[in-house]
Coordinates of C-alpha atoms in Angstrom, one line a residue:
M1 CA 0.2 -0.3 0.5
K2 CA 1.1 3.2 -0.3
S3 CA 0.6 4.9 2.5
D4 CA 2.5 1.8 4.8
S5 CA 5.1 4.8 3.9
V6 CA 3.7 6.3 6.5
K7 CA 2.4 3.9 8.5
T8 CA 4.4 0.6 8.2
G9 CA 8.5 0.3 9.8
V10 CA 10.2 0.6 13.0
Q11 CA 10.8 4.6 11.3
Q12 CA 7.2 5.3 11.1
A13 CA 6.3 4.8 14.8
P14 CA 6.3 8.8 15.4
H15 CA 3.9 9.4 11.8
R16 CA 1.9 6.0 14.2
S17 CA 1.7 8.6 17.4
L18 CA 0.4 11.5 15.4
F19 CA -2.7 8.8 14.0
N20 CA -2.9 7.4 17.4
A21 CA -3.6 11.5 18.1
L22 CA -7.1 11.0 15.7
G23 CA -7.8 8.5 17.4
M24 CA -7.6 6.2 14.6
T25 CA -6.9 2.5 15.1
K26 CA -4.5 -0.4 14.0
E27 CA -7.3 -1.7 12.6
E28 CA -8.3 1.3 10.7
M29 CA -4.1 1.6 10.5
D30 CA -4.1 -2.2 8.8
R31 CA -6.4 -0.7 6.0
P32 CA -5.9 1.3 2.4
L33 CA -6.2 5.2 3.7
V34 CA -8.6 6.8 1.4
G35 CA -8.8 10.0 1.4
I36 CA -11.8 12.5 0.9
V37 CA -11.8 15.3 -1.0
S38 CA -15.3 17.5 0.6
S39 CA -15.6 20.7 -1.1
Y40 CA -18.0 20.7 1.4
N41 CA -19.2 25.1 2.2
E42 CA -21.7 27.3 3.1
I43 CA -21.8 29.8 0.2
V44 CA -22.4 27.8 -2.8
P45 CA -26.0 26.7 -3.5
G46 CA -24.6 23.8 -5.2
H47 CA -22.2 22.5 -2.2
M48 CA -24.4 22.3 0.9
N49 CA -25.2 19.4 1.0
L50 CA -21.5 17.8 0.4
D51 CA -21.6 17.5 4.0
K52 CA -23.9 14.9 3.4
I53 CA -22.9 13.2 0.5
V54 CA -18.9 13.0 2.0
E55 CA -20.9 11.0 5.0
A56 CA -22.4 8.2 2.4
V57 CA -18.9 8.3 0.8
K58 CA -17.5 7.3 4.0
L59 CA -19.6 5.0 5.2
G60 CA -19.6 3.3 1.8
V61 CA -15.5 3.0 1.7
A62 CA -15.3 1.7 5.5
M63 CA -18.1 -1.6 4.2
A64 CA -16.1 -2.2 1.6
G65 CA -13.2 -2.6 4.0
G66 CA -10.7 1.1 3.8
T67 CA -10.1 3.7 5.9
P68 CA -11.7 7.2 4.8
I69 CA -10.7 10.4 5.7
V70 CA -11.9 13.9 4.9
F71 CA -10.1 17.1 3.6
P72 CA -10.5 19.8 1.5
A73 CA -11.2 21.6 -1.3
I74 CA -12.3 25.3 -1.7
A75 CA -15.0 26.7 -4.4
V76 CA -15.7 29.6 -5.7
C77 CA -19.1 30.3 -6.8
D78 CA -20.3 31.8 -9.8
G79 CA -23.3 32.9 -9.5
I80 CA -22.0 35.0 -6.7
A81 CA -18.8 36.2 -8.2
M82 CA -20.5 37.4 -11.4
G83 CA -20.3 40.8 -12.4
H84 CA -17.7 42.2 -9.8
I85 CA -14.2 41.6 -9.2
G86 CA -14.7 38.2 -7.9
M87 CA -15.2 36.6 -11.3
K88 CA -11.4 37.2 -11.2
Y89 CA -11.3 34.8 -9.4
S90 CA -13.4 31.7 -10.7
L91 CA -10.4 30.3 -12.8
V92 CA -8.2 30.9 -11.6
T93 CA -9.8 28.1 -8.2
R94 CA -9.2 25.5 -10.6
D95 CA -5.2 25.6 -10.5
L96 CA -5.8 26.2 -6.5
I97 CA -8.1 23.1 -6.1
A98 CA -5.7 21.1 -8.0
D99 CA -2.5 22.4 -6.8
S100 CA -3.6 22.0 -2.8
T101 CA -5.1 18.1 -3.4
E102 CA -1.8 17.3 -5.1
A103 CA -1.4 18.9 -2.2
M104 CA -3.0 17.1 0.6
A105 CA -3.0 13.5 -1.0
Q106 CA 0.8 13.3 -1.9
A107 CA 1.9 14.0 2.0
H108 CA -0.5 12.1 3.5
A109 CA 0.2 8.8 1.8
F110 CA -3.5 8.4 0.6
D111 CA -4.3 5.1 -1.6
A112 CA -6.9 6.4 -3.5
L113 CA -9.7 8.8 -3.2
V114 CA -12.9 10.0 -3.9
M115 CA -13.6 13.4 -4.9
V116 CA -17.0 15.2 -4.5
P117 CA -16.8 18.2 -6.4
N118 CA -20.1 19.8 -7.2
C119 CA -19.5 23.5 -9.0
D120 CA -18.0 24.7 -12.4
K121 CA -14.0 25.3 -11.9
N122 CA -13.9 22.1 -8.8
V123 CA -14.8 19.3 -11.2
P124 CA -12.4 20.0 -13.7
G125 CA -9.8 20.4 -10.7
L126 CA -10.3 17.6 -9.1
L127 CA -9.9 15.9 -12.5
M128 CA -6.5 17.6 -13.4
A129 CA -5.6 16.7 -9.4
A130 CA -6.6 13.4 -10.0
A131 CA -4.9 12.8 -12.7
R132 CA -1.5 13.7 -11.2
I133 CA -2.1 11.9 -8.2
N134 CA -3.0 8.8 -9.7
V135 CA -4.5 6.5 -7.4
P136 CA -7.3 4.5 -7.1
T137 CA -9.8 7.8 -7.7
V138 CA -14.1 8.0 -7.8
F139 CA -15.9 11.0 -8.0
V140 CA -19.5 11.6 -6.7
S141 CA -20.9 15.2 -7.0
G142 CA -23.4 17.3 -5.6
G143 CA -25.3 17.0 -7.8
P144 CA -28.3 19.4 -9.7
M145 CA -30.8 21.9 -8.5
L146 CA -34.3 21.3 -9.6
A147 CA -36.0 23.7 -12.0
G148 CA -37.2 26.7 -11.1
H149 CA -41.0 27.3 -11.6
V150 CA -42.4 31.3 -12.5
G151 CA -45.9 31.7 -13.6
G152 CA -46.7 27.6 -14.4
K153 CA -42.8 28.1 -17.0
K154 CA -40.0 26.5 -15.0
R155 CA -36.8 28.8 -14.7
S156 CA -33.7 28.7 -13.6
L157 CA -30.9 31.3 -12.7
S158 CA -30.7 32.1 -17.1
S159 CA -33.8 33.3 -16.7
M160 CA -33.0 35.3 -13.8
F161 CA -30.3 37.2 -14.7
E162 CA -32.1 38.2 -18.1
A163 CA -35.2 38.9 -15.9
V164 CA -32.4 42.1 -14.8
G165 CA -32.3 42.8 -18.2
A166 CA -36.1 42.6 -18.6
Y167 CA -36.3 45.5 -15.8
T168 CA -34.6 47.8 -17.1
A169 CA -36.0 47.7 -20.7
G170 CA -40.0 48.6 -18.9
T171 CA -40.9 45.1 -19.5
M172 CA -41.3 43.3 -15.7
S173 CA -42.6 45.4 -12.9
A174 CA -40.7 44.7 -9.5
E175 CA -42.9 42.5 -8.2
E176 CA -42.3 40.0 -11.1
L177 CA -38.4 40.4 -11.0
E178 CA -39.0 39.6 -6.9
E179 CA -40.9 36.8 -7.9
M180 CA -38.3 36.2 -9.5
E181 CA -36.1 36.5 -7.4
N182 CA -37.7 34.3 -5.0
K183 CA -38.2 31.1 -6.7
V184 CA -35.9 30.4 -9.8
C185 CA -33.4 28.4 -6.9
P186 CA -35.3 26.5 -4.6
T187 CA -33.2 24.1 -3.9
C188 CA -29.6 23.3 -3.2
G189 CA -27.4 21.7 -6.2
S190 CA -25.7 22.6 -9.2
C191 CA -28.0 25.6 -10.7
S192 CA -30.6 23.6 -13.6
G193 CA -29.1 23.8 -16.3
M194 CA -26.7 22.3 -18.9
Y195 CA -24.3 25.1 -17.0
T196 CA -20.7 24.6 -16.3
A197 CA -21.1 22.5 -13.6
N198 CA -24.0 19.9 -15.5
S199 CA -21.7 20.1 -18.4
M200 CA -18.4 19.0 -16.7
N201 CA -20.2 16.3 -14.3
C202 CA -22.0 15.1 -17.2
L203 CA -18.9 14.6 -18.3
T204 CA -17.1 12.6 -15.6
E205 CA -19.0 10.0 -16.6
V206 CA -18.0 9.8 -19.6
L207 CA -14.7 9.7 -19.9
G208 CA -15.0 7.3 -17.4
M209 CA -14.7 8.6 -13.7
G210 CA -18.1 8.6 -12.3
L211 CA -20.8 6.7 -11.5
Q212 CA -24.0 6.1 -14.0
G213 CA -26.1 9.6 -12.6
N214 CA -23.2 11.1 -11.1
G215 CA -24.1 14.3 -13.8
T216 CA -27.7 13.8 -13.5
I217 CA -29.2 12.6 -10.7
P218 CA -30.2 15.5 -8.3
A219 CA -29.2 16.8 -5.5
V220 CA -32.0 16.5 -3.2
Y221 CA -33.1 13.6 -4.4
S222 CA -32.1 10.0 -2.0
E223 CA -30.7 8.9 -4.3
R224 CA -27.7 10.4 -4.5
I225 CA -27.0 9.5 -1.9
K226 CA -26.4 5.7 -2.0
L227 CA -24.9 6.8 -5.4
A228 CA -22.4 8.5 -2.8
K229 CA -22.0 5.1 -0.6
H230 CA -21.6 3.1 -3.6
A231 CA -18.9 5.4 -5.2
G232 CA -17.1 4.9 -1.7
M233 CA -17.6 1.7 -2.4
Q234 CA -16.7 1.5 -5.8
V235 CA -13.0 3.2 -4.6
M236 CA -12.1 0.4 -3.1
E237 CA -13.5 -2.2 -5.7
L238 CA -10.5 0.5 -8.0
W239 CA -8.0 -0.6 -5.4
R240 CA -7.8 -4.2 -5.0
K241 CA -7.7 -4.3 -9.0
N242 CA -5.1 -1.1 -9.0
I243 CA -7.8 1.2 -12.2
R244 CA -6.3 3.7 -11.9
P245 CA -6.9 7.8 -13.5
R246 CA -4.3 7.2 -16.1
D247 CA -6.1 4.0 -17.0
I248 CA -8.8 5.4 -17.7
M249 CA -8.3 8.9 -19.0
T250 CA -7.3 8.1 -22.4
K251 CA -7.1 10.4 -25.3
E252 CA -9.8 8.0 -26.6
A253 CA -12.1 8.9 -23.3
F254 CA -11.4 12.6 -24.6
L255 CA -13.0 12.4 -27.6
N256 CA -16.0 10.5 -26.8
A257 CA -16.3 13.2 -23.7
L258 CA -16.2 15.8 -26.7
T259 CA -18.2 14.0 -29.0
V260 CA -20.8 13.5 -26.1
D261 CA -20.6 17.8 -25.4
M262 CA -21.7 17.7 -28.4
A263 CA -24.5 15.8 -28.5
L264 CA -25.3 17.4 -25.3
G265 CA -24.8 21.1 -26.3
C266 CA -22.5 21.8 -23.1
S267 CA -21.1 24.4 -22.0
T268 CA -18.3 26.4 -24.2
N269 CA -16.6 26.2 -20.4
S270 CA -15.9 22.3 -21.3
M271 CA -13.4 23.4 -24.3
L272 CA -11.0 25.2 -21.6
H273 CA -11.4 22.8 -19.3
L274 CA -10.7 19.6 -22.0
P275 CA -7.6 20.3 -22.8
A276 CA -6.5 21.6 -19.0
I277 CA -7.4 18.0 -17.6
A278 CA -6.1 16.4 -20.8
H279 CA -2.8 18.5 -20.3
E280 CA -2.5 17.1 -17.2
V281 CA -2.0 13.3 -18.4
G282 CA 0.0 14.3 -21.8
I283 CA -1.7 15.0 -24.3
D284 CA -2.5 17.7 -26.3
L285 CA -6.2 18.6 -26.6
N286 CA -6.0 20.5 -30.1
M287 CA -9.5 22.4 -30.2
D288 CA -9.3 21.6 -34.0
I289 CA -10.7 18.2 -33.2
A290 CA -13.8 19.5 -31.7
N291 CA -15.4 20.8 -35.5
E292 CA -14.2 17.5 -36.9
I293 CA -15.7 16.1 -33.5
S294 CA -19.3 18.2 -34.2
A295 CA -19.3 17.5 -38.0
R296 CA -19.9 14.3 -37.5
T297 CA -22.3 14.3 -34.9
P298 CA -26.0 15.7 -34.3
N299 CA -27.2 17.6 -31.6
L300 CA -29.6 15.9 -28.8
C301 CA -29.7 17.8 -26.2
H302 CA -31.5 21.7 -26.1
L303 CA -31.4 21.7 -22.7
A304 CA -31.7 24.7 -20.6
P305 CA -30.3 28.5 -21.7
A306 CA -30.6 26.1 -26.0
G307 CA -34.4 25.2 -24.8
P308 CA -37.0 24.4 -22.3
T309 CA -36.2 21.6 -20.4
Y310 CA -33.5 21.0 -17.3
I311 CA -31.3 18.2 -16.3
E312 CA -33.3 16.8 -14.2
E313 CA -35.2 16.3 -17.1
L314 CA -32.6 14.6 -19.2
N315 CA -32.6 12.5 -15.8
E316 CA -35.6 11.4 -16.3
A317 CA -35.0 10.2 -19.6
G318 CA -32.0 7.5 -18.7
G319 CA -29.6 10.6 -18.4
V320 CA -26.0 10.7 -20.3
Y321 CA -25.7 6.6 -20.3
A322 CA -28.8 6.8 -22.9
V323 CA -27.6 9.7 -24.6
M324 CA -24.6 7.3 -25.1
N325 CA -26.4 4.5 -26.2
E326 CA -28.3 6.7 -29.4
L327 CA -24.5 8.1 -30.5
A328 CA -23.5 4.3 -30.2
K329 CA -26.2 3.6 -32.5
K330 CA -23.5 5.5 -35.4
D331 CA -20.9 4.1 -34.2
L332 CA -19.8 7.7 -33.2
L333 CA -18.2 6.6 -29.6
N334 CA -14.8 3.1 -28.7
L335 CA -17.1 1.8 -26.7
D336 CA -13.5 -0.9 -25.6
L337 CA -12.5 2.5 -22.8
M338 CA -12.0 1.0 -19.3
T339 CA -13.7 3.1 -15.9
V340 CA -13.7 3.4 -12.4
T341 CA -17.0 0.6 -12.6
G342 CA -14.2 -1.7 -13.8
K343 CA -16.2 -2.6 -17.1
T344 CA -16.3 -0.9 -20.3
V345 CA -18.6 1.5 -22.0
R346 CA -20.3 -0.8 -23.1
E347 CA -20.7 -2.7 -20.9
N348 CA -22.2 0.7 -18.7
I349 CA -24.5 1.3 -21.4
A350 CA -25.9 -1.6 -22.5
G351 CA -29.5 -1.8 -22.0
C352 CA -29.9 2.3 -21.3
V353 CA -32.2 3.6 -23.6
N354 CA -34.1 7.0 -24.2
K355 CA -36.9 6.8 -22.8
N356 CA -37.9 11.0 -24.1
P357 CA -37.4 11.2 -27.1
E358 CA -38.7 15.3 -26.2
V359 CA -35.6 15.2 -24.4
I360 CA -32.8 13.0 -25.6
R361 CA -33.7 13.3 -29.3
P362 CA -32.9 10.0 -31.3
I363 CA -29.9 10.0 -33.4
E364 CA -32.4 10.2 -36.5
N365 CA -34.1 13.3 -35.3
P366 CA -31.4 15.2 -34.0
Y367 CA -31.9 19.3 -33.1
S368 CA -29.1 19.4 -35.3
Q369 CA -26.5 17.3 -38.1
T370 CA -23.5 19.4 -36.2
G371 CA -22.3 19.3 -32.3
G372 CA -23.3 21.9 -30.2
I373 CA -20.2 23.3 -29.5
A374 CA -17.9 24.9 -33.5
V375 CA -14.7 26.9 -32.6
L376 CA -14.2 29.9 -35.1
R377 CA -11.7 31.5 -36.9
G378 CA -10.1 33.7 -38.4
N379 CA -7.6 37.2 -38.7
L380 CA -9.6 37.9 -35.0
A381 CA -9.1 35.6 -34.0
P382 CA -6.2 33.3 -36.1
D383 CA -5.9 30.4 -32.6
S384 CA -8.9 30.0 -32.3
A385 CA -12.6 31.4 -31.0
V386 CA -15.9 29.2 -29.4
V387 CA -19.2 29.5 -29.3
K388 CA -22.5 27.5 -28.0
R389 CA -24.5 27.4 -31.5
S390 CA -27.2 24.9 -30.0
A391 CA -27.8 28.4 -28.3
V392 CA -27.7 30.0 -31.6
V393 CA -30.5 31.8 -32.9
P394 CA -31.2 30.6 -36.5
E395 CA -31.0 34.3 -37.7
M396 CA -27.3 34.8 -35.8
M397 CA -25.2 32.0 -37.2
V398 CA -24.2 34.2 -39.9
H399 CA -23.9 37.8 -39.3
E400 CA -22.1 41.1 -40.4
G401 CA -21.8 44.7 -38.3
P402 CA -20.2 47.5 -37.1
A403 CA -18.2 46.9 -33.3
R404 CA -19.0 48.8 -30.5
V405 CA -15.3 47.7 -28.7
F406 CA -15.0 48.1 -24.6
D407 CA -12.0 47.4 -22.8
C408 CA -13.6 45.5 -19.9
E409 CA -17.0 44.5 -18.2
E410 CA -18.6 46.7 -17.0
D411 CA -18.3 49.7 -20.3
A412 CA -19.8 47.3 -22.2
I413 CA -23.1 46.2 -19.1
E414 CA -23.3 50.5 -18.8
A415 CA -24.1 50.8 -23.0
I416 CA -25.9 47.4 -23.2
K417 CA -28.1 49.0 -20.6
G418 CA -27.2 53.2 -21.6
G419 CA -29.7 51.9 -24.5
K420 CA -26.6 52.6 -26.6
I421 CA -26.4 48.8 -27.7
V422 CA -29.0 48.5 -31.1
A423 CA -29.7 46.4 -33.6
G424 CA -26.7 45.0 -35.7
D425 CA -24.5 45.4 -33.8
V426 CA -21.3 43.5 -32.7
V427 CA -20.3 44.5 -28.9
V428 CA -16.4 43.7 -28.2
I429 CA -15.4 43.1 -24.6
R430 CA -12.1 42.5 -24.4
Y431 CA -8.5 43.1 -22.2
E432 CA -10.8 40.0 -20.2
G433 CA -8.0 37.0 -20.9
P434 CA -7.0 34.5 -18.8
K435 CA -3.6 36.7 -18.9
G436 CA -5.3 40.5 -19.2
G437 CA -8.5 40.1 -17.0
P438 CA -7.0 38.4 -15.3
G439 CA -8.9 35.3 -14.6
M440 CA -10.8 35.5 -17.5
R441 CA -14.0 36.3 -16.3
E442 CA -17.7 35.2 -17.6
M443 CA -19.7 36.9 -19.8
L444 CA -23.2 36.5 -17.7
N445 CA -24.4 40.0 -17.4
P446 CA -23.9 41.0 -20.4
T447 CA -25.4 37.7 -22.8
S448 CA -28.1 38.2 -20.2
A449 CA -28.9 41.9 -20.3
I450 CA -28.6 41.9 -24.3
A451 CA -31.0 38.5 -23.9
G452 CA -33.5 40.6 -21.7
M453 CA -33.9 43.9 -24.1
G454 CA -35.2 41.7 -26.5
L455 CA -31.5 42.4 -29.0
G456 CA -30.6 38.7 -28.6
S457 CA -31.8 37.8 -32.0
T458 CA -29.9 40.8 -33.4
V459 CA -27.0 41.1 -31.4
A460 CA -23.5 39.3 -31.3
L461 CA -21.0 39.3 -28.4
I462 CA -17.4 38.8 -29.3
T463 CA -14.3 38.6 -25.9
D464 CA -11.0 37.5 -25.1
G465 CA -13.3 36.4 -22.0
R466 CA -15.8 34.2 -21.6
F467 CA -19.1 33.0 -20.9
S468 CA -20.6 30.8 -18.2
G469 CA -22.8 27.6 -19.4
A470 CA -26.7 30.0 -19.1
S471 CA -25.5 32.7 -21.8
R472 CA -27.5 31.9 -24.7
G473 CA -27.5 33.7 -28.2
A474 CA -24.3 34.9 -30.4
S475 CA -21.4 34.5 -27.9
I476 CA -18.2 33.8 -28.9
G477 CA -15.5 33.9 -26.6
H478 CA -12.2 32.7 -25.9
V479 CA -10.8 34.8 -28.4
S480 CA -7.0 34.1 -28.5
P481 CA -4.2 35.3 -28.7
E482 CA -6.2 37.5 -26.6
A483 CA -5.8 41.6 -26.2
A484 CA -3.6 41.6 -23.8
V485 CA -1.0 39.3 -25.8
G486 CA -1.5 41.8 -28.9
G487 CA -3.8 39.5 -30.6
P488 CA -5.8 40.7 -32.9
I489 CA -8.7 42.0 -30.8
A490 CA -6.9 45.0 -29.4
L491 CA -6.7 45.7 -33.0
V492 CA -9.8 46.5 -33.5
E493 CA -11.7 50.5 -33.7
E494 CA -15.3 51.2 -33.4
G495 CA -17.5 50.5 -36.4
D496 CA -15.0 47.7 -38.4
L497 CA -16.8 45.3 -39.8
I498 CA -16.9 42.4 -38.7
S499 CA -18.0 39.1 -39.9
I500 CA -19.6 35.9 -37.9
N501 CA -20.1 32.8 -39.9
I502 CA -20.2 29.9 -37.7
P503 CA -21.9 27.2 -39.9
E504 CA -18.1 27.7 -42.0
C505 CA -16.6 28.5 -38.8
R506 CA -15.5 31.7 -40.1
L507 CA -14.7 35.4 -38.1
E508 CA -13.6 37.8 -39.9
L509 CA -12.8 41.4 -39.2
K510 CA -13.1 43.6 -42.0
V511 CA -10.1 45.4 -42.8
S512 CA -6.9 45.1 -44.4
D513 CA -4.1 42.9 -43.6
E514 CA -2.1 46.1 -44.5
E515 CA -4.4 48.3 -41.4
L516 CA -3.6 45.4 -39.6
S517 CA 0.2 45.5 -39.2
R518 CA -0.2 49.4 -39.3
R519 CA -2.0 49.4 -36.1
K520 CA -0.1 46.8 -34.6
A521 CA 3.0 48.6 -35.4
A522 CA 1.3 51.3 -32.9
W523 CA -0.7 49.1 -29.9
K524 CA 1.7 49.1 -26.9
P525 CA 0.5 46.8 -24.0
R526 CA -0.7 47.6 -21.3
Q527 CA -0.1 48.3 -17.7
P528 CA -1.0 44.7 -15.7
K529 CA -4.4 45.6 -14.6
V530 CA -3.2 43.6 -11.1
T531 CA 0.5 42.8 -10.0
T532 CA 0.2 41.9 -6.6
G533 CA -0.5 38.6 -4.7
Y534 CA -2.3 34.9 -6.6
L535 CA -3.7 37.3 -9.1
A536 CA -0.5 38.8 -10.0
R537 CA 1.3 35.0 -10.3
Y538 CA -1.6 33.6 -12.0
A539 CA -1.7 36.3 -14.6
A540 CA 2.3 35.9 -15.2
M541 CA 1.9 32.1 -15.6
V542 CA -1.1 31.7 -17.7
T543 CA -1.4 30.2 -21.2
S544 CA -3.9 31.7 -23.4
G545 CA -8.0 29.9 -23.3
N546 CA -6.9 28.0 -27.1
R547 CA -4.5 25.8 -25.0
G548 CA -7.4 25.1 -22.3
A549 CA -6.0 28.1 -19.6
V550 CA -3.3 25.8 -18.8
L551 CA 0.0 27.1 -16.0
E552 CA 3.2 26.8 -17.3
I553 CA 6.8 28.7 -16.0
P554 CA 7.6 31.7 -18.2
G555 CA 9.6 31.2 -21.1
A556 CA 9.3 26.5 -20.6
R557 CA 7.3 26.6 -24.0
E558 CA 7.3 29.4 -26.8

């Protein structure tokens, strides 16, 4: 056992004395030590129930012959952090979570791990850690929130952000706004649409790192507690068989994840997180692969914000495995890969039928023949940009309009809410990338303001920042290279025509090469927005969005 290094032999007598201080018995020390990484806190609604999940995991581990030991991981609520300096601290926690979990697991020589995340950066951060530590590991999340009910319709957090825009535009009363405020988030759990948290939790099933239902069983269902117990039991089975994350998270598993991502219509943030997780196992997940996969993968789900259905309905329809079964009908997945169940993908999804063709379209009748995400390129984004194609209205798939340029999110929101953005405009928000932000803020406030003010079918938004999974419309993010390093988005001027062609995966600035060269020669780097603390260190080490915004030592790679 790996833990023998801290509990076996004469040299480890001091270590055992400290275990004795914990009240640990000899019987417990003789068993494998299983770290339970608890992301529980009292500020994130998606994490307030994780104490119950952790207790269930501990029971499962103990029942199966292990000694469970809990230690914490941090998590930020992106909704609460949205629209102010707090959002600079969201993406950056992904690396803090990975680093601190690695430190705790290696320092204490755990034999196996159960990761208990739920919300946005927590899931990929712990997947990155699992890849680094590479001891038998199972993921079990806290589960999604149930949808709210307002005026006879299901609603979610994205509805709330858009309601603010509707109120500003005078189409919603203060009383209606307050009613929504009190009803859209009715339970604990990750917010109820196919936003980033639920996207990544669903993809843990596809990667093979979570048990069936991990991405879809609602947080308030007792079935979630049973799942946690099974996760605790299953990690001991993985330990006995020595099945580790790097045995499971292979290149083929990431290709499966990208394929199911396209079918589900996941958050664009998955295009940041999957390459970052792959990077930890030594795989370069080039985003060109995304368009290749999208071209052959039908989009089968329109979950909120792309459509009127929610994660609870995906769960009732058969969940992620049912979606995978539809894709398997056209041989779009590698079914022979190992998973944490100890079985192959093929064995896992056998018999998992689609129970509701309105929620999961049959593969013969998809929403579209191409996937939910598109990677765009052109002279405005030479290294790539990303859009959630499944959440774009048909009339905005091809669009050309004048640039309205803003150097930060706050200025853009002021202009949108001040009525200065009109139909046809292309809002450009720059200097919000991984380095320039720093931290690559989500732009849910401006996209929601645009939608709430009735401009969602006529106005596009382009940024070197990123979007919440709750954003919808022609919202193009991750523009790379970013403005802070002199990318072409830094050279856009007010009124320049910008051409968007999502079906052809093109993003073009209608300015001559000669003019762009002149502007580039005159461009000067800006002073960093933050010069102290973690954000300054992050900005110095972070790479471009097209590489997953992974951290590297400056100068280590061109």
